mmCIF file of C-alpha atoms and ligand atoms in Angstrom:
data_model
loop_
_atom_site.group_PDB
_atom_site.id
_atom_site.type_symbol
_atom_site.label_atom_id
_atom_site.label_comp_id
_atom_site.label_asym_id
_atom_site.label_seq_id
_atom_site.Cartn_x
_atom_site.Cartn_y
_atom_site.Cartn_z
ATOM 1 C CA UNK Z 181 -43.926 -77.341 -25.424
ATOM 2 C CA UNK Z 182 -46.232 -74.166 -24.722
ATOM 3 C CA UNK Z 183 -49.264 -73.647 -26.914
ATOM 4 C CA UNK Z 184 -50.344 -70.233 -28.528
ATOM 5 C CA UNK Z 185 -53.925 -69.589 -28.501
ATOM 6 C CA UNK Z 186 -55.314 -66.650 -30.542
ATOM 7 C CA UNK Z 187 -58.215 -64.706 -29.153
ATOM 8 C CA UNK Z 188 -61.028 -64.531 -31.657
ATOM 9 C CA UNK Z 189 -62.115 -60.936 -30.429
ATOM 10 C CA UNK Z 190 -64.119 -60.440 -33.675
ATOM 11 C CA UNK Z 191 -68.050 -60.262 -34.172
ATOM 12 C CA UNK Z 192 -69.017 -62.755 -36.596
ATOM 13 C CA UNK Z 193 -68.541 -66.389 -37.825
ATOM 14 C CA UNK Z 194 -67.739 -64.753 -41.293
ATOM 15 C CA UNK Z 195 -65.021 -62.604 -39.874
ATOM 16 C CA UNK Z 196 -63.721 -65.690 -38.104
ATOM 17 C CA UNK Z 197 -63.585 -67.906 -41.086
ATOM 18 C CA UNK Z 198 -61.502 -65.103 -42.869
ATOM 19 C CA UNK Z 199 -59.166 -64.732 -39.965
ATOM 20 C CA UNK Z 200 -58.383 -68.544 -39.468
ATOM 21 C CA UNK Z 201 -57.854 -69.191 -43.155
ATOM 22 C CA UNK Z 202 -55.668 -65.916 -43.235
ATOM 23 C CA UNK Z 203 -53.682 -67.220 -40.186
ATOM 24 C CA UNK Z 204 -53.474 -70.760 -41.731
ATOM 25 C CA UNK Z 205 -50.904 -72.894 -40.497
ATOM 26 C CA UNK Z 206 -49.378 -70.525 -38.434
ATOM 27 C CA UNK Z 207 -52.049 -70.761 -35.560
ATOM 28 C CA UNK Z 208 -53.647 -74.205 -34.686
ATOM 29 C CA UNK Z 209 -55.512 -72.975 -31.299
ATOM 30 C CA UNK Z 210 -58.118 -70.284 -31.016
ATOM 31 C CA UNK Z 211 -60.320 -69.064 -27.982
ATOM 32 C CA UNK Z 212 -64.077 -68.443 -28.741
ATOM 33 C CA UNK Z 213 -65.450 -66.077 -25.813
ATOM 34 C CA UNK Z 214 -68.659 -65.329 -24.555
ATOM 35 C CA UNK Z 215 -69.535 -62.555 -26.793
ATOM 36 C CA UNK Z 216 -68.888 -64.235 -29.967
ATOM 37 C CA UNK Z 217 -70.429 -67.585 -28.845
ATOM 38 C CA UNK Z 218 -73.744 -65.449 -27.712
ATOM 39 C CA UNK Z 219 -73.844 -63.763 -31.283
ATOM 40 C CA UNK Z 220 -72.712 -66.705 -33.271
ATOM 41 C CA UNK Z 221 -73.695 -69.672 -31.412
ATOM 42 C CA UNK Z 222 -72.092 -73.102 -31.601
ATOM 43 C CA UNK Z 223 -71.661 -72.889 -35.576
ATOM 44 C CA UNK Z 224 -68.599 -70.614 -34.778
ATOM 45 C CA UNK Z 225 -67.094 -73.405 -32.945
ATOM 46 C CA UNK Z 226 -67.979 -75.912 -35.614
ATOM 47 C CA UNK Z 227 -66.191 -73.613 -38.208
ATOM 48 C CA UNK Z 228 -63.334 -73.404 -36.291
ATOM 49 C CA UNK Z 229 -62.965 -77.269 -35.647
ATOM 50 C CA UNK Z 230 -63.992 -77.987 -39.211
ATOM 51 C CA UNK Z 231 -60.675 -76.172 -40.396
ATOM 52 C CA UNK Z 232 -58.822 -78.571 -38.039
ATOM 53 C CA UNK Z 233 -58.053 -76.284 -35.200
ATOM 54 C CA UNK Z 234 -58.246 -76.460 -31.408
ATOM 55 C CA UNK Z 235 -60.933 -74.296 -29.559
ATOM 56 C CA UNK Z 236 -60.759 -73.006 -26.240
ATOM 57 C CA UNK Z 237 -64.423 -72.397 -25.321
ATOM 58 C CA UNK Z 238 -64.190 -69.455 -22.584
ATOM 59 C CA UNK Z 239 -67.753 -69.222 -21.387
ATOM 60 C CA UNK Z 240 -66.879 -69.221 -17.704
ATOM 61 C CA UNK Z 241 -69.616 -71.420 -16.340
ATOM 62 C CA UNK Z 242 -70.875 -70.859 -12.910
ATOM 63 C CA UNK Z 243 -74.311 -72.289 -12.270
ATOM 64 C CA UNK Z 244 -75.952 -75.338 -10.280
ATOM 65 C CA UNK Z 245 -73.666 -78.475 -10.893
ATOM 66 C CA UNK Z 246 -76.424 -80.371 -13.427
ATOM 67 C CA UNK Z 247 -76.519 -77.229 -15.434
ATOM 68 C CA UNK Z 248 -72.741 -77.060 -15.765
ATOM 69 C CA UNK Z 249 -72.372 -80.653 -16.161
ATOM 70 C CA UNK Z 250 -74.846 -80.436 -19.046
ATOM 71 C CA UNK Z 251 -73.090 -77.405 -20.808
ATOM 72 C CA UNK Z 252 -69.621 -79.094 -20.634
ATOM 73 C CA UNK Z 253 -71.338 -82.155 -22.311
ATOM 74 C CA UNK Z 254 -72.700 -80.069 -25.116
ATOM 75 C CA UNK Z 255 -69.236 -78.377 -25.365
ATOM 76 C CA UNK Z 256 -67.505 -81.299 -25.865
ATOM 77 C CA UNK Z 257 -69.841 -82.920 -28.401
ATOM 78 C CA UNK Z 258 -68.837 -79.999 -30.260
ATOM 79 C CA UNK Z 259 -65.523 -81.090 -30.016
ATOM 80 C CA UNK Z 260 -63.942 -78.353 -27.933
ATOM 81 C CA UNK Z 261 -60.779 -78.779 -26.435
ATOM 82 C CA UNK Z 262 -60.468 -76.378 -23.345
ATOM 83 C CA UNK Z 263 -63.598 -75.050 -21.330
ATOM 84 C CA UNK Z 264 -63.575 -72.632 -18.148
ATOM 85 C CA UNK Z 265 -65.853 -72.711 -15.398
ATOM 86 C CA UNK Z 266 -65.734 -70.258 -12.089
ATOM 87 C CA UNK Z 267 -63.988 -71.841 -9.052
ATOM 88 C CA UNK Z 268 -66.354 -70.115 -6.878
ATOM 89 C CA UNK Z 269 -68.911 -72.429 -8.034
ATOM 90 C CA UNK Z 270 -67.664 -74.933 -5.601
ATOM 91 C CA UNK Z 271 -66.445 -78.399 -5.231
ATOM 92 C CA UNK Z 272 -69.638 -80.280 -6.547
ATOM 93 C CA UNK Z 273 -70.105 -77.803 -9.644
ATOM 94 C CA UNK Z 274 -66.075 -78.359 -10.469
ATOM 95 C CA UNK Z 275 -66.280 -82.151 -10.086
ATOM 96 C CA UNK Z 276 -69.383 -82.159 -12.229
ATOM 97 C CA UNK Z 277 -67.838 -80.274 -14.987
ATOM 98 C CA UNK Z 278 -64.837 -82.505 -15.064
ATOM 99 C CA UNK Z 279 -67.091 -85.714 -14.782
ATOM 100 C CA UNK Z 280 -68.947 -84.622 -17.663
ATOM 101 C CA UNK Z 281 -65.602 -83.965 -19.710
ATOM 102 C CA UNK Z 282 -64.495 -87.469 -18.711
ATOM 103 C CA UNK Z 283 -67.541 -89.189 -20.024
ATOM 104 C CA UNK Z 284 -66.785 -88.056 -23.274
ATOM 105 C CA UNK Z 285 -63.714 -90.459 -23.381
ATOM 106 C CA UNK Z 286 -60.850 -89.254 -25.619
ATOM 107 C CA UNK Z 287 -62.728 -86.549 -26.839
ATOM 108 C CA UNK Z 288 -62.733 -84.919 -23.150
ATOM 109 C CA UNK Z 289 -62.070 -81.172 -23.208
ATOM 110 C CA UNK Z 290 -59.704 -80.122 -20.184
ATOM 111 C CA UNK Z 291 -61.491 -78.188 -17.368
ATOM 112 C CA UNK Z 292 -59.687 -74.630 -16.523
ATOM 113 C CA UNK Z 293 -60.959 -72.704 -13.574
ATOM 114 C CA UNK Z 294 -61.074 -68.883 -13.295
ATOM 115 C CA UNK Z 295 -60.314 -67.698 -9.865
ATOM 116 C CA UNK Z 296 -60.902 -64.210 -9.430
ATOM 117 C CA UNK Z 297 -61.770 -62.099 -12.448
ATOM 118 C CA UNK Z 298 -58.819 -59.438 -13.303
ATOM 119 C CA UNK Z 299 -61.431 -56.800 -12.960
ATOM 120 C CA UNK Z 300 -61.879 -57.409 -9.253
ATOM 121 C CA UNK Z 301 -59.729 -55.697 -6.615
ATOM 122 C CA UNK Z 302 -59.550 -56.015 -2.794
ATOM 123 C CA UNK Z 303 -62.280 -53.852 -1.965
ATOM 124 C CA UNK Z 304 -64.678 -55.905 -4.277
ATOM 125 C CA UNK Z 305 -63.619 -58.910 -2.316
ATOM 126 C CA UNK Z 306 -64.639 -57.107 0.801
ATOM 127 C CA UNK Z 307 -68.004 -56.442 -0.886
ATOM 128 C CA UNK Z 308 -68.395 -59.987 -1.661
ATOM 129 C CA UNK Z 309 -67.528 -60.830 2.049
ATOM 130 C CA UNK Z 310 -63.863 -62.090 1.301
ATOM 131 C CA UNK Z 311 -61.547 -60.997 3.911
ATOM 132 C CA UNK Z 312 -58.573 -63.110 2.502
ATOM 133 C CA UNK Z 313 -55.924 -61.110 0.773
ATOM 134 C CA UNK Z 314 -56.370 -61.458 -2.998
ATOM 135 C CA UNK Z 315 -53.058 -63.358 -3.625
ATOM 136 C CA UNK Z 316 -54.105 -65.803 -0.704
ATOM 137 C CA UNK Z 317 -57.713 -66.050 -2.508
ATOM 138 C CA UNK Z 318 -56.372 -66.536 -5.663
ATOM 139 C CA UNK Z 319 -54.271 -69.487 -4.731
ATOM 140 C CA UNK Z 320 -57.051 -71.051 -2.330
ATOM 141 C CA UNK Z 321 -59.423 -71.034 -5.163
ATOM 142 C CA UNK Z 322 -56.711 -72.301 -7.693
ATOM 143 C CA UNK Z 323 -56.117 -75.307 -5.014
ATOM 144 C CA UNK Z 324 -59.969 -75.915 -4.416
ATOM 145 C CA UNK Z 325 -60.447 -76.266 -8.355
ATOM 146 C CA UNK Z 326 -57.145 -78.680 -9.093
ATOM 147 C CA UNK Z 327 -58.096 -80.650 -6.136
ATOM 148 C CA UNK Z 328 -61.619 -81.366 -7.447
ATOM 149 C CA UNK Z 329 -60.750 -82.016 -10.847
ATOM 150 C CA UNK Z 330 -59.910 -78.969 -12.648
ATOM 151 C CA UNK Z 331 -56.964 -79.513 -15.141
ATOM 152 C CA UNK Z 332 -55.795 -76.010 -14.335
ATOM 153 C CA UNK Z 333 -56.541 -72.498 -14.142
ATOM 154 C CA UNK Z 334 -56.481 -69.266 -15.994
ATOM 155 C CA UNK Z 335 -54.186 -66.534 -14.470
ATOM 156 C CA UNK Z 336 -52.195 -63.473 -15.345
ATOM 157 C CA UNK Z 337 -48.495 -63.669 -16.178
ATOM 158 C CA UNK Z 338 -47.608 -62.125 -13.125
ATOM 159 C CA UNK Z 339 -48.995 -64.668 -11.098
ATOM 160 C CA UNK Z 340 -47.664 -67.936 -12.939
ATOM 161 C CA UNK Z 341 -44.577 -68.613 -11.197
ATOM 162 C CA UNK Z 342 -46.388 -68.550 -7.915
ATOM 163 C CA UNK Z 343 -49.263 -70.600 -9.275
ATOM 164 C CA UNK Z 344 -46.816 -73.205 -10.666
ATOM 165 C CA UNK Z 345 -45.211 -73.369 -7.601
ATOM 166 C CA UNK Z 346 -48.631 -73.866 -5.476
ATOM 167 C CA UNK Z 347 -50.322 -76.347 -8.184
ATOM 168 C CA UNK Z 348 -47.418 -78.503 -9.069
ATOM 169 C CA UNK Z 349 -46.100 -79.555 -12.261
ATOM 170 C CA UNK Z 350 -49.294 -80.855 -14.172
ATOM 171 C CA UNK Z 351 -51.413 -77.876 -13.764
ATOM 172 C CA UNK Z 352 -52.385 -76.082 -16.913
ATOM 173 C CA UNK Z 353 -51.664 -72.442 -16.542
ATOM 174 C CA UNK Z 354 -53.280 -70.288 -19.169
ATOM 175 C CA UNK Z 355 -52.411 -66.633 -19.390
ATOM 176 C CA UNK Z 356 -53.794 -63.927 -21.035
ATOM 177 C CA UNK Z 357 -51.952 -60.215 -20.763
ATOM 178 C CA UNK Z 358 -48.986 -61.565 -23.067
ATOM 179 C CA UNK Z 359 -47.322 -58.918 -25.461
ATOM 180 C CA UNK Z 360 -44.132 -59.306 -27.393
ATOM 181 C CA UNK Z 361 -41.108 -57.132 -26.319
ATOM 182 C CA UNK Z 362 -41.839 -53.390 -27.273
ATOM 183 C CA UNK Z 363 -45.679 -53.984 -28.265
ATOM 184 C CA UNK Z 364 -48.531 -51.808 -27.389
ATOM 185 C CA UNK Z 365 -49.984 -52.847 -24.170
ATOM 186 C CA UNK Z 366 -53.396 -51.640 -24.799
ATOM 187 C CA UNK Z 367 -55.831 -51.907 -21.779
ATOM 188 C CA UNK Z 368 -53.518 -54.484 -20.043
ATOM 189 C CA UNK Z 369 -52.321 -53.482 -17.017
ATOM 190 C CA UNK Z 370 -50.097 -56.536 -15.842
ATOM 191 C CA UNK Z 371 -48.310 -57.945 -18.895
ATOM 192 C CA UNK Z 372 -45.296 -59.974 -19.566
ATOM 193 C CA UNK Z 373 -43.481 -61.204 -22.894
ATOM 194 C CA UNK Z 374 -44.249 -64.418 -24.392
ATOM 195 C CA UNK Z 375 -40.625 -65.750 -23.103
ATOM 196 C CA UNK Z 376 -40.925 -64.599 -19.678
ATOM 197 C CA UNK Z 377 -44.625 -66.134 -19.443
ATOM 198 C CA UNK Z 378 -43.704 -69.653 -20.607
ATOM 199 C CA UNK Z 379 -40.251 -69.587 -18.271
ATOM 200 C CA UNK Z 380 -42.339 -68.811 -15.543
ATOM 201 C CA UNK Z 381 -44.512 -71.810 -16.370
ATOM 202 C CA UNK Z 382 -47.346 -70.727 -18.767
ATOM 203 C CA UNK Z 383 -48.825 -73.665 -20.814
ATOM 204 C CA UNK Z 384 -51.000 -71.783 -22.974
ATOM 205 C CA UNK Z 385 -50.730 -68.025 -23.930
ATOM 206 C CA UNK Z 386 -53.824 -66.293 -25.117
ATOM 207 C CA UNK Z 387 -52.969 -63.516 -27.243
ATOM 208 C CA UNK Z 388 -55.472 -61.058 -29.139
ATOM 209 C CA UNK Z 389 -54.888 -57.761 -30.149
ATOM 210 C CA UNK Z 390 -50.990 -58.015 -31.018
ATOM 211 C CA UNK Z 391 -51.752 -60.400 -33.803
ATOM 212 C CA UNK Z 392 -55.387 -59.337 -34.830
ATOM 213 C CA UNK Z 393 -54.060 -55.867 -35.155
ATOM 214 C CA UNK Z 394 -50.828 -56.607 -36.776
ATOM 215 C CA UNK Z 395 -49.953 -55.515 -40.431
ATOM 216 C CA UNK Z 396 -49.171 -58.988 -41.101
ATOM 217 C CA UNK Z 397 -51.002 -61.512 -38.482
ATOM 218 C CA UNK Z 398 -49.270 -64.492 -39.837
ATOM 219 C CA UNK Z 399 -45.937 -62.831 -39.013
ATOM 220 C CA UNK Z 400 -46.884 -61.639 -35.755
ATOM 221 C CA UNK Z 401 -48.094 -65.190 -34.860
ATOM 222 C CA UNK Z 402 -44.847 -66.867 -35.919
ATOM 223 C CA UNK Z 403 -42.611 -64.338 -33.873
ATOM 224 C CA UNK Z 404 -44.650 -65.082 -30.790
ATOM 225 C CA UNK Z 405 -44.490 -68.825 -31.102
ATOM 226 C CA UNK Z 406 -40.554 -68.227 -31.880
ATOM 227 C CA UNK Z 407 -40.467 -66.045 -28.814
ATOM 228 C CA UNK Z 408 -42.336 -68.988 -26.520
ATOM 229 C CA UNK Z 409 -39.507 -70.970 -27.690
ATOM 230 C CA UNK Z 410 -39.470 -74.833 -26.545
ATOM 231 C CA UNK Z 411 -40.787 -75.308 -22.981
HETATM 232 O O1 C5P L 580 -55.991 -58.367 -27.009
HETATM 233 P P1 C5P L 580 -55.622 -59.215 -25.866
HETATM 234 O O2 C5P L 580 -54.216 -59.714 -26.277
HETATM 235 O O3 C5P L 580 -55.204 -58.045 -24.624
HETATM 236 O O4 C5P L 580 -56.425 -60.207 -25.669
HETATM 237 C C1 C5P L 580 -56.588 -61.013 -24.358
HETATM 238 C C2 C5P L 580 -57.693 -62.107 -24.485
HETATM 239 O O5 C5P L 580 -57.831 -62.526 -23.217
HETATM 240 C C3 C5P L 580 -58.944 -61.438 -24.621
HETATM 241 O O6 C5P L 580 -59.982 -62.060 -25.288
HETATM 242 C C4 C5P L 580 -59.399 -61.099 -23.297
HETATM 243 O O7 C5P L 580 -60.811 -61.029 -23.145
HETATM 244 C C5 C5P L 580 -58.808 -62.206 -22.287
HETATM 245 N N1 C5P L 580 -58.646 -61.982 -21.110
HETATM 246 C C6 C5P L 580 -57.839 -61.035 -20.397
HETATM 247 N N2 C5P L 580 -57.854 -61.029 -19.311
HETATM 248 C C7 C5P L 580 -58.297 -61.593 -18.475
HETATM 249 C C8 C5P L 580 -59.226 -62.829 -19.022
HETATM 250 C C9 C5P L 580 -59.431 -62.848 -20.235
HETATM 251 O O8 C5P L 580 -57.474 -60.225 -21.388
HETATM 252 N N3 C5P L 580 -58.062 -61.326 -17.122
#
């Protein structure tokens, strides 16, 4: 069954608490990103976990293996369920992240790799010395990550079907850029509906504005979950 993750794109722990309480039973998984974590720190993770919710801590770690290992350990000790690293950190860093997670036993967070940021295009890759075509580069980084211990990747809904075929049935495929049919797409360019993303192989959908900006956020979250259907 695919899971809905609501992106906590708000500025403070107080706003997070208000939102999580308002959404109540309609949402059980939340994403905390770099901006909120930098502003509010580990207390915001504790605030969400203490309400019995799952946390996707999306800090996109990229550093030497020892530092990433320690950062993953710190996240695991907070009880987070999913964490992100950059695949371009390389094999040793990916392995170090996974080993740090596994060392936490039953509380081990799953490790997701980011392949190529969606803000980059082919000419940016060329600037970075990458001559491979974007799709081939994303696929190669996804394979590198999963072959070295990552549990899955973050990818756009337009890449899901391809990455499911490339990475096999067990990989977690976490997709932002999801919009219910007829919704405002905002600044997202490559969107899919919840049903399409899940049919293509997404295991987790990350949704922000369609829920946060809805007149009735609970109803919006329930409608998206219903559109996701059983996987
Ligand atoms: O409001 P919206 O549903 O577009 O929010 C999507 C969430 O997923 C935001 O937190 C955004 O930062 C994140 N995200 C994204 N596209 C990516 C990576 C992350 O929209 N490529």
